[in-house]
Coordinates of C-alpha atoms and ligand atoms in Angstrom, one line a residue:
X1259 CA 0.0 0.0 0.0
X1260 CA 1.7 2.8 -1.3
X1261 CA 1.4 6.7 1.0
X1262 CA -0.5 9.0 -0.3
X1263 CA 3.0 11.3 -1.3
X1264 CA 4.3 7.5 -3.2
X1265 CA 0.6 8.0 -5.0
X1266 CA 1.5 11.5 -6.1
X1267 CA 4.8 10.5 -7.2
X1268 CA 4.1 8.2 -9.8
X1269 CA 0.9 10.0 -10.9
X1270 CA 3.3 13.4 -11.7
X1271 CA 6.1 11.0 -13.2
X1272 CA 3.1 10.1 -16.0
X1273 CA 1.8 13.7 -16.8
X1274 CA 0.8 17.3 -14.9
X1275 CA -1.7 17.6 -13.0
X1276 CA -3.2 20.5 -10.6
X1277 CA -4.2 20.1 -7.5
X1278 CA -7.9 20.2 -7.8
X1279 CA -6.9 16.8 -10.6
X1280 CA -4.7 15.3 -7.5
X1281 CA -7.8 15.8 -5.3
X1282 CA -10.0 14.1 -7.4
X1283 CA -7.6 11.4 -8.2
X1284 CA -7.2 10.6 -5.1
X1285 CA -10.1 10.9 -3.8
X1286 CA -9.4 13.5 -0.9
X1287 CA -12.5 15.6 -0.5
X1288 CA -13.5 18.7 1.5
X1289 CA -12.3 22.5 2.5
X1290 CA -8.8 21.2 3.3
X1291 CA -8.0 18.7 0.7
X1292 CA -6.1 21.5 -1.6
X1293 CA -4.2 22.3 1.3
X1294 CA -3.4 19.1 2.5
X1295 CA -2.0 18.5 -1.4
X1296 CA -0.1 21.4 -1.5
X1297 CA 2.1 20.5 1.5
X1298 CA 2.6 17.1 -0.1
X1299 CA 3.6 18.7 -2.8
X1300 CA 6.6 21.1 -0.7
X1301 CA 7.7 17.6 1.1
X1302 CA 7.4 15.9 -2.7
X1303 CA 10.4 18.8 -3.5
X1304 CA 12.6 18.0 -0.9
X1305 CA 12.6 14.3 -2.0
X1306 CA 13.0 14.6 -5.5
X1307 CA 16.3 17.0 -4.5
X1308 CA 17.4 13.9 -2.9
X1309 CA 16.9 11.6 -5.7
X1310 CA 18.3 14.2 -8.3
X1311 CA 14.4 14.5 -10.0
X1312 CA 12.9 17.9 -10.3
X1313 CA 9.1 19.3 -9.3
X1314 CA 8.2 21.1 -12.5
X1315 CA 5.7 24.0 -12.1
X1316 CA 3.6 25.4 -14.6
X1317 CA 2.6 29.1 -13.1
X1318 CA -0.6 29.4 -12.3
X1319 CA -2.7 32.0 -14.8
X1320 CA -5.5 34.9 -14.4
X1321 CA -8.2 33.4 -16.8
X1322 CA -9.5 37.3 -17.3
X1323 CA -6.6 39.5 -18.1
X1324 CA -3.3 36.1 -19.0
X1325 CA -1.3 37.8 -15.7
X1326 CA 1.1 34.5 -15.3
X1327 CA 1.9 34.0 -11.6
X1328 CA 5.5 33.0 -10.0
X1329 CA 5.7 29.2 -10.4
X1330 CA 5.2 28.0 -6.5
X1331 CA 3.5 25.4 -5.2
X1332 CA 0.5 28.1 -4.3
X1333 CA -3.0 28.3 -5.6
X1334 CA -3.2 32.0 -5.6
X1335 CA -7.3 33.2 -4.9
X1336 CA -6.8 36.8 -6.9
X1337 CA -5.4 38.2 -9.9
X1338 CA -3.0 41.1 -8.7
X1339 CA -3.8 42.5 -12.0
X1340 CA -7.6 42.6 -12.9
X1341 CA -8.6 41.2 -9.2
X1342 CA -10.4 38.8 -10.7
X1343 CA -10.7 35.7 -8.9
X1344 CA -11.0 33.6 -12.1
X1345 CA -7.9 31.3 -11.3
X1346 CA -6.2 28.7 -13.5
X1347 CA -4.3 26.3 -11.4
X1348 CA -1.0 25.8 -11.3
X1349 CA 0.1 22.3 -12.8
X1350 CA 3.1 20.1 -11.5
X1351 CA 4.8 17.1 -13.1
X1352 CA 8.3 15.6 -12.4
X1353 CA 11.4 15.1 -14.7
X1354 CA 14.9 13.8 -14.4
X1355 CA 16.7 16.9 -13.5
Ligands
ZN148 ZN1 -6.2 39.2 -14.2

């Protein structure tokens, strides 16, 4: 029975996902299941270091105005920009460094 961080592993080793995909995937449900992800994803980093792989982070995006965000492992609420709330997610995937 793999950990729920071993689950994550292998799923970003495939493809990107966010963390609203990781959610679902693995079935983790409820107000702090985003959060819960995202500090897998921080202890996920600190692994990969160790095992010369890399977290990849595609930015997340304002849907309204294209304002690109820094690339951390974040789900920012607002556009700085426009202040629209219209999010798209950051996405993270793993490569050989
Ligand atoms: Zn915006």
């Amino acid at each position: 029975m793999a950990t729920r961080r071993e689950r994550i592993i292998s799923l970003l080793e495939e493809r990107d996902y966010s963390v609203s995909e990781l959610a679902q995937v693995l079935g983790i449900r409820g107000k702090g299941s985003k959060k819960l992800i995202l500090e897998d994803l921080k202890a996920i980093q600190k692994i990969l270091r160790r095992e010369g792989k890399v977290l990849l982070v595609k930015p997340a995006e304002c849907r309204k105005c294209g304002f690109v965000f820094r690339p951390e492992i974040n789900i920012p609420s607002r556009c700085p920009r426009c202040k629209s709330e219209w999010i798209e997610e950051p996405r993270f995937r793993i490569a050989e460094r």
